[in-house]
Amino acid sequence: MFTIRSAKRISQLYPWNCALTAGKVRRPFKHEFGPNYCFKWTATSSAGVKLHPESKEKLASRLVNSAPAQIQPYMKLMRLDRPVGSWLLYWPVSWGIASAASPGCIPDLYLLTLCGLGAVVMRGAGCTINDMWDRDIDAKVKRTKDRPLVNGDVSLQKAVVFLAAQLSVGLAVLLQLNWYSIELGASSLALVIVYPLMKRFTYWPQFVLGLAFNWGALLGYSAVTGSIDPTICLPLYFSGVCWTIIYDTIYAHQDRLDDLSIGIKSTAIKFNEDTKLWLGGFSVLMISSLIASGIMNAQMWPYYVATGAISAHLAQQIATLNINNAKDCSRKFISNSWIGFILFCGIALGRYLKDNSNSKNVKIETKAAPIHLMHE
C-alpha cells in the first residue's frame, strides 16, 4: 500500500497525461531516481478513456476503431471487429480442401486463400441478414443493443445495398470454382437467409446454423475434385454440425436470460442445466464422425493425434464451463477456433505423409495389362 502523497510523488516523477489511482498491492514499480513502490494502477487519459494494461482491445477491434468513421458502422455490421466467426466459417472449408489433397501433397494454397476471402465476406453477409431480421430483438438484448442497425448508425436501406455488395463479392469468389462447386455453394444461400428466423420457431436454431456454417466442408472438397465423396465428406460435415451446436450453445448462454424474457428460443434454453450432458453427447458424435471420415480417407497418424487433441479440448471446455458466467462462455466460445485449426493441421499432415506409391502401382498395372494380352 502507499499513501496519497506517494501517489502524487509518482505522478510527478512520470510526466504522463493521465491520473493514477491507489489500490491494493499488485506489482512492483521502480523508478531509477526514487524509491520502489508496489501498487495497482489505472490510468485515465485526458479524454477520460481508461488505459488499464490488462484490458487492451483486441487487434481486430483496434483496426476497426482506427478506420475512417464513415465506414466503421459497416465494418461492425459485418463483424470485422469480431473475427472469430469468420474463422469458424473458414475452418470447415479448409478441412474439405485438405481432405481432397493428393497423397504426399499440401492443400491447394490458392483455394485456401480464395475460400478465406469468401468466408470473411459471406460471414459478413450472414451477419447483415441476421441484423436486418433481428433489429427489433437486438434492441432488447444487452449484448446486442449497440449494433449499427439498432443504434441508427446504418439505416435499413443502406444495409440492403451493403448486403447486395457483399453477396456480389461472394458470387465473384464462387465463380472462380468449378461448376459443381458453384451450384453447391449457391444452394447454401437458403440456409443463410432462413437461419435468423429459426430462433422464433424452434429451440434448435443452432442445428440450422451448423448446416449453414459447415457447408464449406462439402464445398472445399468439391472445389478440388469437382465432386464430393459421400463416405468422406458427409461424416466430416456431420462432425462440423455437431461442433457448431456445441460452440453456439455456449455462445447462446450469454443471452439466455434476455432470450427468455422476450420469447426467443435456443439450445441454451432447451438444455438449461443439462447443457454439459448434451454437449458431451454431441462431442462424442463429433469425434466418432471424424474418426469415420478419417478411416474412409485412409488418413495417417497425425489426423488421429489431432482428433485426440480435439477430444481433450472439448472435455476440458465442457468440464470447466460455467453457463451462468457470460465472460466464461465468451472465452470458451472463442477457444473453439483452435479446434478448427488443430483439425486442419491433422488433415493436412495426414495427407502429406500418406504414401502414394500404391496409387502409382495401380496405374502401371492397368497400363501393362493390354500389352500382356496382345502377346497372347
Tab-separated table of C-alpha atoms in Angstrom:
chain	number	residue	atom	x	y	z
A	1	MET	CA	0.000	0.000	0.000
A	2	PHE	CA	1.073	3.579	-0.399
A	3	THR	CA	-0.246	6.938	0.631
A	4	ILE	CA	-1.875	9.661	-1.424
A	5	ARG	CA	1.339	11.615	-1.013
A	6	SER	CA	3.230	8.717	-2.571
A	7	ALA	CA	0.748	8.655	-5.424
A	8	LYS	CA	1.256	12.371	-6.018
A	9	ARG	CA	5.004	11.867	-5.951
A	10	ILE	CA	4.747	9.123	-8.563
A	11	SER	CA	2.586	11.287	-10.804
A	12	GLN	CA	5.264	13.973	-10.579
A	13	LEU	CA	8.007	11.530	-11.470
A	14	TYR	CA	6.088	10.369	-14.552
A	15	PRO	CA	5.046	13.134	-16.949
A	16	TRP	CA	2.129	11.139	-18.377
A	17	ASN	CA	-1.068	12.823	-19.425
A	18	CYS	CA	-3.053	10.664	-17.053
A	19	ALA	CA	-4.171	10.215	-13.472
A	20	LEU	CA	-3.101	7.391	-11.142
A	21	THR	CA	-5.394	5.895	-8.534
A	22	ALA	CA	-4.236	3.965	-5.491
A	23	GLY	CA	-5.242	0.413	-4.785
A	24	LYS	CA	-4.091	-2.899	-3.366
A	25	VAL	CA	-0.534	-4.142	-3.771
A	26	ARG	CA	-0.358	-5.625	-7.260
A	27	ARG	CA	3.050	-5.351	-8.916
A	28	PRO	CA	6.458	-3.734	-8.364
A	29	PHE	CA	7.090	-0.311	-9.798
A	30	LYS	CA	10.604	1.059	-9.894
A	31	HIS	CA	11.908	4.475	-10.802
A	32	GLU	CA	15.655	4.908	-11.215
A	33	PHE	CA	15.642	8.229	-9.331
A	34	GLY	CA	13.385	7.278	-6.466
A	35	PRO	CA	12.187	4.528	-4.109
A	36	ASN	CA	10.363	1.366	-5.179
A	37	TYR	CA	6.600	1.326	-4.897
A	38	CYS	CA	4.094	-1.523	-5.113
A	39	PHE	CA	0.669	-0.512	-6.300
A	40	LYS	CA	-2.258	-1.351	-8.517
A	41	TRP	CA	-2.808	1.361	-11.097
A	42	THR	CA	-5.397	2.509	-13.529
A	43	ALA	CA	-4.504	5.234	-15.999
A	44	THR	CA	-7.042	7.606	-17.439
A	45	SER	CA	-6.250	9.835	-20.384
A	46	SER	CA	-7.257	13.465	-20.601
A	47	ALA	CA	-10.171	12.303	-22.763
A	48	GLY	CA	-11.432	10.106	-19.962
A	49	VAL	CA	-10.590	6.768	-21.672
A	50	LYS	CA	-9.351	4.054	-19.326
A	51	LEU	CA	-5.898	2.736	-20.173
A	52	HIS	CA	-5.715	-0.230	-17.816
A	53	PRO	CA	-2.922	-2.503	-19.125
A	54	GLU	CA	-4.933	-5.688	-18.581
A	55	SER	CA	-7.911	-4.568	-20.661
A	56	LYS	CA	-6.320	-3.876	-24.045
A	57	GLU	CA	-8.558	-4.068	-27.055
A	58	LYS	CA	-8.041	-6.929	-29.449
A	59	LEU	CA	-6.150	-6.242	-32.627
A	60	ALA	CA	-9.248	-6.572	-34.834
A	61	SER	CA	-11.195	-4.115	-32.690
A	62	ARG	CA	-8.337	-1.628	-32.768
A	63	LEU	CA	-8.127	-1.861	-36.540
A	64	VAL	CA	-11.848	-1.261	-36.908
A	65	ASN	CA	-11.843	1.606	-34.433
A	66	SER	CA	-8.920	3.231	-36.244
A	67	ALA	CA	-10.713	3.117	-39.613
A	68	PRO	CA	-12.476	6.217	-41.022
A	69	ALA	CA	-15.640	6.993	-39.070
A	70	GLN	CA	-17.825	6.680	-42.178
A	71	ILE	CA	-17.017	3.004	-42.732
A	72	GLN	CA	-16.759	1.838	-39.125
A	73	PRO	CA	-20.511	1.028	-38.815
A	74	TYR	CA	-20.327	-1.194	-41.920
A	75	MET	CA	-17.225	-2.969	-40.641
A	76	LYS	CA	-19.047	-3.602	-37.367
A	77	LEU	CA	-22.162	-4.713	-39.248
A	78	MET	CA	-20.137	-7.496	-40.868
A	79	ARG	CA	-18.366	-8.145	-37.527
A	80	LEU	CA	-14.833	-7.416	-38.684
A	81	ASP	CA	-14.128	-6.386	-35.100
A	82	ARG	CA	-15.016	-9.940	-34.007
A	83	PRO	CA	-13.181	-12.211	-36.453
A	84	VAL	CA	-13.741	-15.489	-34.596
A	85	GLY	CA	-16.967	-16.061	-36.543
A	86	SER	CA	-15.079	-15.815	-39.827
A	87	TRP	CA	-12.579	-18.390	-38.597
A	88	LEU	CA	-15.373	-20.733	-37.516
A	89	LEU	CA	-16.860	-20.447	-41.010
A	90	TYR	CA	-13.481	-20.863	-42.692
A	91	TRP	CA	-12.191	-23.957	-40.919
A	92	PRO	CA	-14.745	-26.421	-42.367
A	93	VAL	CA	-13.955	-25.341	-45.935
A	94	SER	CA	-10.247	-25.709	-45.172
A	95	TRP	CA	-10.956	-29.235	-43.883
A	96	GLY	CA	-12.619	-30.090	-47.172
A	97	ILE	CA	-9.734	-28.684	-49.233
A	98	ALA	CA	-7.153	-30.516	-47.123
A	99	SER	CA	-9.132	-33.789	-47.232
A	100	ALA	CA	-9.118	-33.688	-51.036
A	101	ALA	CA	-5.368	-33.058	-51.312
A	102	SER	CA	-3.433	-35.702	-53.226
A	103	PRO	CA	-1.291	-38.067	-51.109
A	104	GLY	CA	2.104	-36.547	-50.419
A	105	CYS	CA	0.898	-33.021	-51.269
A	106	ILE	CA	-0.045	-29.976	-49.218
A	107	PRO	CA	-3.525	-28.409	-49.606
A	108	ASP	CA	-4.068	-26.039	-52.525
A	109	LEU	CA	-2.866	-22.662	-51.211
A	110	TYR	CA	-4.751	-20.706	-53.880
A	111	LEU	CA	-8.052	-22.330	-52.921
A	112	LEU	CA	-7.343	-21.836	-49.212
A	113	THR	CA	-6.755	-18.129	-49.800
A	114	LEU	CA	-9.733	-17.723	-52.120
A	115	CYS	CA	-12.085	-19.505	-49.725
A	116	GLY	CA	-10.678	-17.465	-46.853
A	117	LEU	CA	-11.793	-14.314	-48.611
A	118	GLY	CA	-15.153	-15.916	-49.310
A	119	ALA	CA	-15.561	-16.881	-45.646
A	120	VAL	CA	-14.970	-13.308	-44.444
A	121	VAL	CA	-17.377	-11.825	-46.995
A	122	MET	CA	-20.135	-14.411	-46.580
A	123	ARG	CA	-19.903	-14.348	-42.806
A	124	GLY	CA	-20.339	-10.590	-43.065
A	125	ALA	CA	-23.333	-11.054	-45.360
A	126	GLY	CA	-24.840	-13.534	-42.920
A	127	CYS	CA	-24.396	-11.086	-40.034
A	128	THR	CA	-26.021	-8.335	-42.091
A	129	ILE	CA	-29.018	-10.566	-42.861
A	130	ASN	CA	-29.211	-11.581	-39.214
A	131	ASP	CA	-29.196	-7.966	-38.012
A	132	MET	CA	-31.824	-6.979	-40.566
A	133	TRP	CA	-34.162	-9.700	-39.311
A	134	ASP	CA	-33.352	-9.155	-35.628
A	135	ARG	CA	-33.025	-5.380	-35.268
A	136	ASP	CA	-36.110	-5.194	-33.024
A	137	ILE	CA	-34.954	-8.134	-30.915
A	138	ASP	CA	-31.377	-6.859	-30.653
A	139	ALA	CA	-32.637	-3.634	-29.136
A	140	LYS	CA	-33.939	-5.630	-26.144
A	141	VAL	CA	-30.746	-7.619	-25.508
A	142	LYS	CA	-27.945	-6.009	-23.531
A	143	ARG	CA	-25.122	-7.552	-25.595
A	144	THR	CA	-26.574	-6.505	-28.971
A	145	LYS	CA	-28.293	-3.190	-28.305
A	146	ASP	CA	-25.381	-1.182	-29.749
A	147	ARG	CA	-25.314	-2.894	-33.144
A	148	PRO	CA	-25.321	-0.455	-36.114
A	149	LEU	CA	-28.873	-1.210	-37.252
A	150	VAL	CA	-30.176	-0.797	-33.710
A	151	ASN	CA	-28.443	2.450	-32.753
A	152	GLY	CA	-29.116	4.073	-36.127
A	153	ASP	CA	-25.553	4.198	-37.444
A	154	VAL	CA	-26.759	2.284	-40.530
A	155	SER	CA	-30.248	2.561	-41.988
A	156	LEU	CA	-32.156	-0.451	-43.272
A	157	GLN	CA	-31.954	0.842	-46.844
A	158	LYS	CA	-28.188	1.239	-46.671
A	159	ALA	CA	-27.891	-2.201	-45.110
A	160	VAL	CA	-29.721	-3.714	-48.087
A	161	VAL	CA	-27.320	-2.017	-50.507
A	162	PHE	CA	-24.357	-3.148	-48.418
A	163	LEU	CA	-25.704	-6.714	-48.368
A	164	ALA	CA	-26.005	-6.683	-52.173
A	165	ALA	CA	-22.376	-5.575	-52.418
A	166	GLN	CA	-21.217	-8.367	-50.109
A	167	LEU	CA	-23.196	-11.004	-51.991
A	168	SER	CA	-21.712	-9.735	-55.261
A	169	VAL	CA	-18.195	-10.210	-53.926
A	170	GLY	CA	-19.168	-13.648	-52.617
A	171	LEU	CA	-20.522	-14.575	-56.041
A	172	ALA	CA	-17.328	-13.372	-57.708
A	173	VAL	CA	-15.334	-15.668	-55.415
A	174	LEU	CA	-17.667	-18.589	-56.065
A	175	LEU	CA	-17.391	-18.156	-59.837
A	176	GLN	CA	-13.680	-18.942	-59.610
A	177	LEU	CA	-14.568	-22.564	-58.786
A	178	ASN	CA	-15.825	-25.415	-60.981
A	179	TRP	CA	-19.498	-25.575	-61.950
A	180	TYR	CA	-20.332	-28.352	-59.497
A	181	SER	CA	-18.978	-26.214	-56.656
A	182	ILE	CA	-20.775	-23.117	-57.928
A	183	GLU	CA	-24.120	-24.935	-57.788
A	184	LEU	CA	-23.268	-26.466	-54.424
A	185	GLY	CA	-22.239	-23.117	-52.949
A	186	ALA	CA	-25.282	-21.270	-54.286
A	187	SER	CA	-27.588	-23.854	-52.728
A	188	SER	CA	-26.399	-22.902	-49.237
A	189	LEU	CA	-27.766	-19.360	-49.513
A	190	ALA	CA	-31.238	-20.517	-48.461
A	191	LEU	CA	-29.818	-21.711	-45.127
A	192	VAL	CA	-28.074	-18.370	-44.601
A	193	ILE	CA	-31.327	-16.476	-45.182
A	194	VAL	CA	-33.659	-18.612	-43.032
A	195	TYR	CA	-31.312	-19.205	-40.080
A	196	PRO	CA	-32.120	-15.917	-38.262
A	197	LEU	CA	-35.820	-16.815	-38.325
A	198	MET	CA	-35.350	-20.211	-36.680
A	199	LYS	CA	-34.950	-18.810	-33.172
A	200	ARG	CA	-38.579	-17.676	-33.375
A	201	PHE	CA	-39.963	-21.149	-34.106
A	202	THR	CA	-37.639	-23.836	-32.749
A	203	TYR	CA	-35.282	-24.484	-29.877
A	204	TRP	CA	-32.762	-25.797	-32.429
A	205	PRO	CA	-31.563	-22.742	-34.397
A	206	GLN	CA	-28.001	-23.896	-33.652
A	207	PHE	CA	-28.667	-27.001	-35.758
A	208	VAL	CA	-29.667	-24.858	-38.738
A	209	LEU	CA	-26.611	-22.671	-38.165
A	210	GLY	CA	-24.498	-25.822	-38.198
A	211	LEU	CA	-25.963	-26.858	-41.544
A	212	ALA	CA	-25.055	-23.456	-42.993
A	213	PHE	CA	-21.678	-22.897	-41.327
A	214	ASN	CA	-20.247	-26.289	-42.266
A	215	TRP	CA	-21.408	-26.369	-45.879
A	216	GLY	CA	-17.845	-25.394	-46.707
A	217	ALA	CA	-16.666	-28.914	-45.833
A	218	LEU	CA	-18.548	-30.120	-48.916
A	219	LEU	CA	-17.664	-27.073	-50.994
A	220	GLY	CA	-13.934	-27.238	-50.236
A	221	TYR	CA	-13.706	-30.893	-51.226
A	222	SER	CA	-15.622	-30.379	-54.474
A	223	ALA	CA	-13.523	-27.321	-55.328
A	224	VAL	CA	-10.509	-29.653	-55.565
A	225	THR	CA	-12.053	-32.785	-57.064
A	226	GLY	CA	-15.109	-31.499	-58.964
A	227	SER	CA	-17.469	-33.645	-56.862
A	228	ILE	CA	-17.861	-34.954	-53.320
A	229	ASP	CA	-17.108	-38.380	-51.911
A	230	PRO	CA	-20.060	-39.017	-49.552
A	231	THR	CA	-18.127	-41.545	-47.459
A	232	ILE	CA	-15.515	-38.887	-46.621
A	233	CYS	CA	-17.446	-35.626	-46.823
A	234	LEU	CA	-20.722	-36.469	-45.080
A	235	PRO	CA	-19.133	-37.669	-41.792
A	236	LEU	CA	-16.857	-34.616	-41.891
A	237	TYR	CA	-19.865	-32.362	-42.492
A	238	PHE	CA	-21.893	-34.009	-39.712
A	239	SER	CA	-18.993	-33.629	-37.265
A	240	GLY	CA	-18.930	-29.920	-38.081
A	241	VAL	CA	-22.671	-29.606	-37.452
A	242	CYS	CA	-22.209	-31.202	-34.010
A	243	TRP	CA	-19.290	-28.863	-33.343
A	244	THR	CA	-21.396	-25.809	-34.202
A	245	ILE	CA	-24.165	-26.935	-31.844
A	246	ILE	CA	-21.531	-27.205	-29.107
A	247	TYR	CA	-19.895	-23.806	-29.508
A	248	ASP	CA	-23.042	-21.868	-30.384
A	249	THR	CA	-24.926	-23.307	-27.413
A	250	ILE	CA	-22.109	-21.998	-25.222
A	251	TYR	CA	-22.354	-18.658	-27.027
A	252	ALA	CA	-26.152	-18.532	-26.579
A	253	HIS	CA	-25.837	-18.927	-22.813
A	254	GLN	CA	-24.588	-15.328	-22.719
A	255	ASP	CA	-28.082	-14.160	-23.674
A	256	ARG	CA	-30.189	-16.901	-22.099
A	257	LEU	CA	-31.995	-14.672	-19.592
A	258	ASP	CA	-32.661	-11.931	-22.149
A	259	ASP	CA	-33.900	-14.514	-24.665
A	260	LEU	CA	-36.267	-15.998	-22.102
A	261	SER	CA	-37.740	-12.593	-21.324
A	262	ILE	CA	-38.519	-11.806	-24.976
A	263	GLY	CA	-39.551	-15.311	-26.060
A	264	ILE	CA	-36.539	-16.244	-28.204
A	265	LYS	CA	-35.602	-19.938	-28.423
A	266	SER	CA	-32.182	-21.616	-28.417
A	267	THR	CA	-30.471	-24.840	-27.429
A	268	ALA	CA	-29.078	-22.971	-24.415
A	269	ILE	CA	-32.640	-22.561	-23.139
A	270	LYS	CA	-33.643	-26.098	-24.084
A	271	PHE	CA	-30.602	-27.747	-22.478
A	272	ASN	CA	-30.502	-25.341	-19.498
A	273	GLU	CA	-28.898	-27.077	-16.509
A	274	ASP	CA	-28.327	-30.230	-18.574
A	275	THR	CA	-26.121	-28.339	-21.024
A	276	LYS	CA	-22.930	-30.197	-20.125
A	277	LEU	CA	-24.629	-33.565	-20.630
A	278	TRP	CA	-25.969	-32.562	-24.045
A	279	LEU	CA	-22.665	-31.045	-25.141
A	280	GLY	CA	-20.861	-34.189	-24.030
A	281	GLY	CA	-23.171	-36.249	-26.236
A	282	PHE	CA	-22.588	-34.020	-29.257
A	283	SER	CA	-18.840	-34.190	-28.602
A	284	VAL	CA	-18.977	-37.991	-28.800
A	285	LEU	CA	-20.896	-37.762	-32.085
A	286	MET	CA	-18.393	-35.254	-33.443
A	287	ILE	CA	-15.334	-37.345	-32.603
A	288	SER	CA	-16.969	-40.540	-33.894
A	289	SER	CA	-17.765	-38.852	-37.199
A	290	LEU	CA	-14.221	-37.509	-37.503
A	291	ILE	CA	-12.826	-40.998	-36.981
A	292	ALA	CA	-15.204	-42.401	-39.617
A	293	SER	CA	-14.187	-39.721	-42.115
A	294	GLY	CA	-10.507	-40.352	-41.408
A	295	ILE	CA	-10.859	-44.096	-41.932
A	296	MET	CA	-12.682	-43.631	-45.234
A	297	ASN	CA	-9.982	-41.176	-46.357
A	298	ALA	CA	-7.189	-43.567	-45.300
A	299	GLN	CA	-5.740	-40.902	-43.023
A	300	MET	CA	-2.357	-41.251	-41.325
A	301	TRP	CA	-1.428	-40.915	-37.642
A	302	PRO	CA	-1.300	-37.044	-37.476
A	303	TYR	CA	-5.031	-36.971	-38.163
A	304	TYR	CA	-5.809	-39.197	-35.192
A	305	VAL	CA	-3.411	-37.290	-32.937
A	306	ALA	CA	-5.312	-34.129	-33.865
A	307	THR	CA	-8.618	-35.875	-33.169
A	308	GLY	CA	-7.324	-36.885	-29.740
A	309	ALA	CA	-6.246	-33.305	-29.016
A	310	ILE	CA	-9.704	-32.069	-30.025
A	311	SER	CA	-11.289	-34.614	-27.684
A	312	ALA	CA	-9.173	-33.324	-24.808
A	313	HIS	CA	-10.019	-29.718	-25.660
A	314	LEU	CA	-13.744	-30.442	-25.729
A	315	ALA	CA	-13.588	-32.405	-22.472
A	316	GLN	CA	-11.764	-29.595	-20.681
A	317	GLN	CA	-14.041	-26.964	-22.196
A	318	ILE	CA	-17.246	-28.687	-21.125
A	319	ALA	CA	-15.972	-29.741	-17.693
A	320	THR	CA	-14.983	-26.185	-16.735
A	321	LEU	CA	-17.893	-24.397	-18.432
A	322	ASN	CA	-19.903	-22.044	-16.226
A	323	ILE	CA	-23.151	-21.400	-18.096
A	324	ASN	CA	-24.065	-18.639	-15.649
A	325	ASN	CA	-20.914	-16.640	-16.346
A	326	ALA	CA	-21.128	-14.690	-19.613
A	327	LYS	CA	-17.394	-13.978	-19.719
A	328	ASP	CA	-16.553	-17.650	-19.292
A	329	CYS	CA	-18.995	-18.563	-22.058
A	330	SER	CA	-17.390	-15.979	-24.330
A	331	ARG	CA	-13.894	-17.299	-23.646
A	332	LYS	CA	-14.981	-20.890	-24.253
A	333	PHE	CA	-16.716	-19.920	-27.487
A	334	ILE	CA	-13.652	-18.087	-28.828
A	335	SER	CA	-11.368	-21.011	-27.937
A	336	ASN	CA	-13.217	-23.210	-30.418
A	337	SER	CA	-11.275	-21.618	-33.263
A	338	TRP	CA	-8.314	-23.684	-32.050
A	339	ILE	CA	-10.321	-26.854	-32.662
A	340	GLY	CA	-10.734	-25.901	-36.314
A	341	PHE	CA	-7.025	-25.135	-36.636
A	342	ILE	CA	-5.933	-28.380	-34.959
A	343	LEU	CA	-8.155	-30.460	-37.206
A	344	PHE	CA	-6.935	-28.679	-40.337
A	345	CYS	CA	-3.326	-29.381	-39.362
A	346	GLY	CA	-4.166	-33.028	-38.675
A	347	ILE	CA	-5.891	-33.491	-42.036
A	348	ALA	CA	-3.163	-31.673	-43.989
A	349	LEU	CA	-0.281	-33.529	-42.309
A	350	GLY	CA	-2.089	-36.850	-42.629
A	351	ARG	CA	-2.488	-36.398	-46.387
A	352	TYR	CA	1.053	-35.083	-46.786
A	353	LEU	CA	2.598	-38.091	-45.029
A	354	LYS	CA	0.449	-40.579	-46.904
A	355	ASP	CA	2.476	-42.758	-49.283
A	356	ASN	CA	1.143	-42.531	-52.824
A	357	SER	CA	3.221	-45.431	-54.152
A	358	ASN	CA	0.195	-47.730	-54.108
A	359	SER	CA	-1.743	-45.491	-56.475
A	360	LYS	CA	1.250	-45.389	-58.832
A	361	ASN	CA	1.451	-49.183	-58.885
A	362	VAL	CA	-2.218	-49.449	-59.789
A	363	LYS	CA	-1.719	-47.131	-62.764
A	364	ILE	CA	1.288	-49.130	-64.010
A	365	GLU	CA	-0.548	-52.451	-63.782
A	366	THR	CA	-3.573	-51.028	-65.584
A	367	LYS	CA	-1.473	-49.783	-68.468
A	368	ALA	CA	0.523	-53.029	-68.671
A	369	ALA	CA	-2.495	-55.338	-68.947
A	370	PRO	CA	-3.404	-54.634	-72.595
A	371	ILE	CA	0.205	-55.173	-73.642
A	372	HIS	CA	0.239	-58.590	-71.977
A	373	LEU	CA	-2.992	-59.593	-73.782
A	374	MET	CA	-1.572	-58.598	-77.155
A	375	HIS	CA	1.346	-61.023	-76.737
A	376	GLU	CA	-1.070	-63.857	-76.003
